Amino acid sequence: MSRLDDRKWLGVNVNRDRKHEPLVERLTQGDHVIFSHNKDLMVFAAMVGYSLDKSEPISSDKIQITLGTYANTQQDTYIYLLALLKMKDATCLKSENLNDAVKVFEGYCNAGLSIIQSWIDENPGDPTGIDTLEGKILEQVFLNEQRSQENLNNDDLEVDF
């Protein structure tokens, strides 16, 4: 890939729905910041969406972050990972399919932000959201521990390359 292609690739937009902006500001700004950067929250939200198998398309009222912003801290790997997990086809990472891979991430992120908002709405006594998110993370760790103790059959995994 040439240097020019690299720049085009880094300029691909990764969008989030503007309706979530109050939540984004709540968790990334102020005295009780949970996430240092918006992109950190977006990755977390996408993982929440994926872990709960929820994806929602974003509306036309969106806010853009370039893929290069994620690539600066190697968080673009989460975008590719989610696309691979969803599409189960490595060709989703080819330049001509990159926008589709980004859409997968955007859908999981959008659903994840909705889920996080519902968690916070259910806990009005936690004005920062820190205790709520910590509780949900610990709950997931516990579930993961339970699953790891169960018998996992790798024959059920389907990934095509």
PDB file of C-alpha atoms in Angstrom:
ATOM      1  CA  MET A   1       0.000   0.000   0.000  1.00  0.00           C
ATOM      2  CA  SER A   2       1.392   3.375  -0.926  1.00  0.00           C
ATOM      3  CA  ARG A   3       1.760   6.316   1.436  1.00  0.00           C
ATOM      4  CA  LEU A   4      -1.176   8.055  -0.285  1.00  0.00           C
ATOM      5  CA  ASP A   5      -3.373   5.008   0.341  1.00  0.00           C
ATOM      6  CA  ASP A   6      -2.326   5.101   4.009  1.00  0.00           C
ATOM      7  CA  ARG A   7      -3.553   8.664   4.324  1.00  0.00           C
ATOM      8  CA  LYS A   8      -6.891   7.825   2.689  1.00  0.00           C
ATOM      9  CA  TRP A   9      -7.295   4.855   5.001  1.00  0.00           C
ATOM     10  CA  LEU A  10      -6.576   6.955   8.088  1.00  0.00           C
ATOM     11  CA  GLY A  11      -9.180   9.491   6.965  1.00  0.00           C
ATOM     12  CA  VAL A  12     -12.079   7.023   6.987  1.00  0.00           C
ATOM     13  CA  ASN A  13     -14.763   8.366   9.321  1.00  0.00           C
ATOM     14  CA  VAL A  14     -15.925   6.414  12.355  1.00  0.00           C
ATOM     15  CA  ASN A  15     -19.256   7.888  13.446  1.00  0.00           C
ATOM     16  CA  ARG A  16     -21.294   7.979  16.609  1.00  0.00           C
ATOM     17  CA  ASP A  17     -24.881   9.074  16.995  1.00  0.00           C
ATOM     18  CA  ARG A  18     -25.267  12.618  18.261  1.00  0.00           C
ATOM     19  CA  LYS A  19     -28.163  11.549  20.519  1.00  0.00           C
ATOM     20  CA  HIS A  20     -25.564  10.055  22.878  1.00  0.00           C
ATOM     21  CA  GLU A  21     -23.599  13.286  23.268  1.00  0.00           C
ATOM     22  CA  PRO A  22     -24.869  14.038  26.819  1.00  0.00           C
ATOM     23  CA  LEU A  23     -23.678  10.585  27.920  1.00  0.00           C
ATOM     24  CA  VAL A  24     -20.334  11.013  26.143  1.00  0.00           C
ATOM     25  CA  GLU A  25     -19.791  14.370  27.852  1.00  0.00           C
ATOM     26  CA  ARG A  26     -20.814  12.943  31.227  1.00  0.00           C
ATOM     27  CA  LEU A  27     -18.288  10.121  31.030  1.00  0.00           C
ATOM     28  CA  THR A  28     -15.401  11.997  29.387  1.00  0.00           C
ATOM     29  CA  GLN A  29     -15.517  15.506  30.882  1.00  0.00           C
ATOM     30  CA  GLY A  30     -15.646  17.143  34.288  1.00  0.00           C
ATOM     31  CA  ASP A  31     -14.285  16.269  37.688  1.00  0.00           C
ATOM     32  CA  HIS A  32     -15.169  12.567  37.612  1.00  0.00           C
ATOM     33  CA  VAL A  33     -13.864  11.488  34.220  1.00  0.00           C
ATOM     34  CA  ILE A  34     -14.183   7.771  33.563  1.00  0.00           C
ATOM     35  CA  PHE A  35     -12.746   7.802  30.043  1.00  0.00           C
ATOM     36  CA  SER A  36      -9.879  10.111  29.073  1.00  0.00           C
ATOM     37  CA  HIS A  37     -10.953  10.352  25.442  1.00  0.00           C
ATOM     38  CA  ASN A  38     -14.174   9.924  23.493  1.00  0.00           C
ATOM     39  CA  LYS A  39     -12.617   7.106  21.485  1.00  0.00           C
ATOM     40  CA  ASP A  40     -11.930   5.160  24.712  1.00  0.00           C
ATOM     41  CA  LEU A  41     -15.626   5.298  25.553  1.00  0.00           C
ATOM     42  CA  MET A  42     -16.536   4.333  21.976  1.00  0.00           C
ATOM     43  CA  VAL A  43     -14.376   1.204  22.162  1.00  0.00           C
ATOM     44  CA  PHE A  44     -15.852   0.285  25.557  1.00  0.00           C
ATOM     45  CA  ALA A  45     -19.385   0.864  24.251  1.00  0.00           C
ATOM     46  CA  ALA A  46     -18.712  -1.259  21.171  1.00  0.00           C
ATOM     47  CA  MET A  47     -17.493  -4.082  23.388  1.00  0.00           C
ATOM     48  CA  VAL A  48     -20.634  -3.779  25.524  1.00  0.00           C
ATOM     49  CA  GLY A  49     -22.782  -3.940  22.398  1.00  0.00           C
ATOM     50  CA  TYR A  50     -20.879  -6.928  21.082  1.00  0.00           C
ATOM     51  CA  SER A  51     -20.907  -8.809  24.404  1.00  0.00           C
ATOM     52  CA  LEU A  52     -24.697  -8.407  24.594  1.00  0.00           C
ATOM     53  CA  ASP A  53     -25.112  -9.122  20.865  1.00  0.00           C
ATOM     54  CA  LYS A  54     -26.749  -5.745  20.220  1.00  0.00           C
ATOM     55  CA  SER A  55     -26.163  -3.517  17.233  1.00  0.00           C
ATOM     56  CA  GLU A  56     -28.079  -0.394  16.206  1.00  0.00           C
ATOM     57  CA  PRO A  57     -27.505   1.636  13.068  1.00  0.00           C
ATOM     58  CA  ILE A  58     -26.641   5.253  13.711  1.00  0.00           C
ATOM     59  CA  SER A  59     -28.897   8.066  12.542  1.00  0.00           C
ATOM     60  CA  SER A  60     -27.926  10.678   9.994  1.00  0.00           C
ATOM     61  CA  ASP A  61     -27.232  13.088  12.888  1.00  0.00           C
ATOM     62  CA  LYS A  62     -23.737  11.899  13.700  1.00  0.00           C
ATOM     63  CA  ILE A  63     -20.364  12.990  14.991  1.00  0.00           C
ATOM     64  CA  GLN A  64     -17.220  11.841  13.205  1.00  0.00           C
ATOM     65  CA  ILE A  65     -13.851  10.697  14.455  1.00  0.00           C
ATOM     66  CA  THR A  66     -11.318   9.574  11.873  1.00  0.00           C
ATOM     67  CA  LEU A  67      -9.942   6.078  11.872  1.00  0.00           C
ATOM     68  CA  GLY A  68      -6.525   7.684  12.221  1.00  0.00           C
ATOM     69  CA  THR A  69      -7.519   8.927  15.678  1.00  0.00           C
ATOM     70  CA  TYR A  70      -8.136   5.335  16.734  1.00  0.00           C
ATOM     71  CA  ALA A  71      -4.966   4.167  14.951  1.00  0.00           C
ATOM     72  CA  ASN A  72      -2.796   6.637  16.886  1.00  0.00           C
ATOM     73  CA  THR A  73      -3.258   4.495  19.995  1.00  0.00           C
ATOM     74  CA  GLN A  74      -3.774   1.189  18.146  1.00  0.00           C
ATOM     75  CA  GLN A  75      -7.437   1.114  19.143  1.00  0.00           C
ATOM     76  CA  ASP A  76      -8.351   0.622  15.485  1.00  0.00           C
ATOM     77  CA  THR A  77      -7.604  -3.053  16.141  1.00  0.00           C
ATOM     78  CA  TYR A  78     -10.912  -3.280  18.017  1.00  0.00           C
ATOM     79  CA  ILE A  79     -12.718  -2.064  14.913  1.00  0.00           C
ATOM     80  CA  TYR A  80     -11.094  -4.797  12.826  1.00  0.00           C
ATOM     81  CA  LEU A  81     -11.612  -7.446  15.496  1.00  0.00           C
ATOM     82  CA  LEU A  82     -15.340  -6.753  15.748  1.00  0.00           C
ATOM     83  CA  ALA A  83     -15.692  -6.816  11.963  1.00  0.00           C
ATOM     84  CA  LEU A  84     -13.907 -10.185  11.833  1.00  0.00           C
ATOM     85  CA  LEU A  85     -16.067 -11.593  14.619  1.00  0.00           C
ATOM     86  CA  LYS A  86     -19.259 -10.400  12.953  1.00  0.00           C
ATOM     87  CA  MET A  87     -18.455 -11.170   9.318  1.00  0.00           C
ATOM     88  CA  LYS A  88     -16.239 -14.221   9.902  1.00  0.00           C
ATOM     89  CA  ASP A  89     -14.365 -13.335   6.721  1.00  0.00           C
ATOM     90  CA  ALA A  90     -10.929 -11.724   6.623  1.00  0.00           C
ATOM     91  CA  THR A  91     -11.732  -9.957   3.352  1.00  0.00           C
ATOM     92  CA  CYS A  92     -13.733  -7.467   5.430  1.00  0.00           C
ATOM     93  CA  LEU A  93     -10.375  -5.853   6.211  1.00  0.00           C
ATOM     94  CA  LYS A  94      -9.486  -5.136   2.593  1.00  0.00           C
ATOM     95  CA  SER A  95      -9.405  -1.464   1.652  1.00  0.00           C
ATOM     96  CA  GLU A  96     -12.566  -1.718  -0.442  1.00  0.00           C
ATOM     97  CA  ASN A  97     -14.477  -3.260   2.495  1.00  0.00           C
ATOM     98  CA  LEU A  98     -13.129  -1.054   5.278  1.00  0.00           C
ATOM     99  CA  ASN A  99     -16.253   1.127   5.421  1.00  0.00           C
ATOM    100  CA  ASP A 100     -18.356  -1.990   6.069  1.00  0.00           C
ATOM    101  CA  ALA A 101     -16.010  -3.003   8.876  1.00  0.00           C
ATOM    102  CA  VAL A 102     -16.357   0.468  10.399  1.00  0.00           C
ATOM    103  CA  LYS A 103     -20.167   0.211  10.172  1.00  0.00           C
ATOM    104  CA  VAL A 104     -20.047  -2.971  12.257  1.00  0.00           C
ATOM    105  CA  PHE A 105     -18.111  -1.101  14.943  1.00  0.00           C
ATOM    106  CA  GLU A 106     -20.480   1.885  14.751  1.00  0.00           C
ATOM    107  CA  GLY A 107     -23.510  -0.371  15.213  1.00  0.00           C
ATOM    108  CA  TYR A 108     -22.086  -2.108  18.268  1.00  0.00           C
ATOM    109  CA  CYS A 109     -20.925   1.229  19.664  1.00  0.00           C
ATOM    110  CA  ASN A 110     -24.337   2.824  19.175  1.00  0.00           C
ATOM    111  CA  ALA A 111     -26.113  -0.066  20.875  1.00  0.00           C
ATOM    112  CA  GLY A 112     -23.503  -0.093  23.639  1.00  0.00           C
ATOM    113  CA  LEU A 113     -24.019   3.607  24.328  1.00  0.00           C
ATOM    114  CA  SER A 114     -27.773   2.988  24.593  1.00  0.00           C
ATOM    115  CA  ILE A 115     -27.155   0.127  27.007  1.00  0.00           C
ATOM    116  CA  ILE A 116     -24.743   2.182  29.123  1.00  0.00           C
ATOM    117  CA  GLN A 117     -27.305   5.005  29.236  1.00  0.00           C
ATOM    118  CA  SER A 118     -29.962   2.566  30.462  1.00  0.00           C
ATOM    119  CA  TRP A 119     -27.609   1.297  33.185  1.00  0.00           C
ATOM    120  CA  ILE A 120     -27.004   4.834  34.374  1.00  0.00           C
ATOM    121  CA  ASP A 121     -30.720   5.690  34.161  1.00  0.00           C
ATOM    122  CA  GLU A 122     -31.454   2.681  36.394  1.00  0.00           C
ATOM    123  CA  ASN A 123     -29.074   4.057  39.039  1.00  0.00           C
ATOM    124  CA  PRO A 124     -29.976   7.712  39.650  1.00  0.00           C
ATOM    125  CA  GLY A 125     -28.130   7.625  42.995  1.00  0.00           C
ATOM    126  CA  ASP A 126     -24.833   7.364  41.108  1.00  0.00           C
ATOM    127  CA  PRO A 127     -24.386  10.829  39.581  1.00  0.00           C
ATOM    128  CA  THR A 128     -20.956  10.086  38.075  1.00  0.00           C
ATOM    129  CA  GLY A 129     -21.812   6.644  36.695  1.00  0.00           C
ATOM    130  CA  ILE A 130     -18.565   5.248  38.079  1.00  0.00           C
ATOM    131  CA  ASP A 131     -20.149   2.821  40.547  1.00  0.00           C
ATOM    132  CA  THR A 132     -22.684   1.693  37.960  1.00  0.00           C
ATOM    133  CA  LEU A 133     -20.067   0.908  35.319  1.00  0.00           C
ATOM    134  CA  GLU A 134     -17.782  -0.725  37.865  1.00  0.00           C
ATOM    135  CA  GLY A 135     -20.653  -2.947  39.001  1.00  0.00           C
ATOM    136  CA  LYS A 136     -21.480  -3.961  35.418  1.00  0.00           C
ATOM    137  CA  ILE A 137     -17.827  -4.730  34.684  1.00  0.00           C
ATOM    138  CA  LEU A 138     -17.538  -6.879  37.818  1.00  0.00           C
ATOM    139  CA  GLU A 139     -20.779  -8.638  36.892  1.00  0.00           C
ATOM    140  CA  GLN A 140     -19.293  -9.472  33.473  1.00  0.00           C
ATOM    141  CA  VAL A 141     -16.040 -10.695  35.044  1.00  0.00           C
ATOM    142  CA  PHE A 142     -18.066 -13.034  37.254  1.00  0.00           C
ATOM    143  CA  LEU A 143     -20.023 -14.352  34.243  1.00  0.00           C
ATOM    144  CA  ASN A 144     -16.781 -14.882  32.324  1.00  0.00           C
ATOM    145  CA  GLU A 145     -15.336 -16.834  35.240  1.00  0.00           C
ATOM    146  CA  GLN A 146     -18.404 -19.070  35.304  1.00  0.00           C
ATOM    147  CA  ARG A 147     -18.168 -19.678  31.563  1.00  0.00           C
ATOM    148  CA  SER A 148     -14.464 -20.476  31.726  1.00  0.00           C
ATOM    149  CA  GLN A 149     -15.222 -23.267  34.174  1.00  0.00           C
ATOM    150  CA  GLU A 150     -17.677 -24.834  31.729  1.00  0.00           C
ATOM    151  CA  ASN A 151     -16.531 -27.167  29.007  1.00  0.00           C
ATOM    152  CA  LEU A 152     -15.835 -25.197  25.832  1.00  0.00           C
ATOM    153  CA  ASN A 153     -15.856 -27.029  22.527  1.00  0.00           C
ATOM    154  CA  ASN A 154     -13.652 -25.336  19.926  1.00  0.00           C
ATOM    155  CA  ASP A 155     -15.335 -27.377  17.188  1.00  0.00           C
ATOM    156  CA  ASP A 156     -18.290 -24.977  17.441  1.00  0.00           C
ATOM    157  CA  LEU A 157     -16.162 -22.003  16.363  1.00  0.00           C
ATOM    158  CA  GLU A 158     -16.630 -20.984  12.725  1.00  0.00           C
ATOM    159  CA  VAL A 159     -14.171 -18.597  11.133  1.00  0.00           C
ATOM    160  CA  ASP A 160     -13.546 -18.572   7.382  1.00  0.00           C
ATOM    161  CA  PHE A 161     -10.385 -17.117   5.897  1.00  0.00           C
TER     162      PHE A 161
END
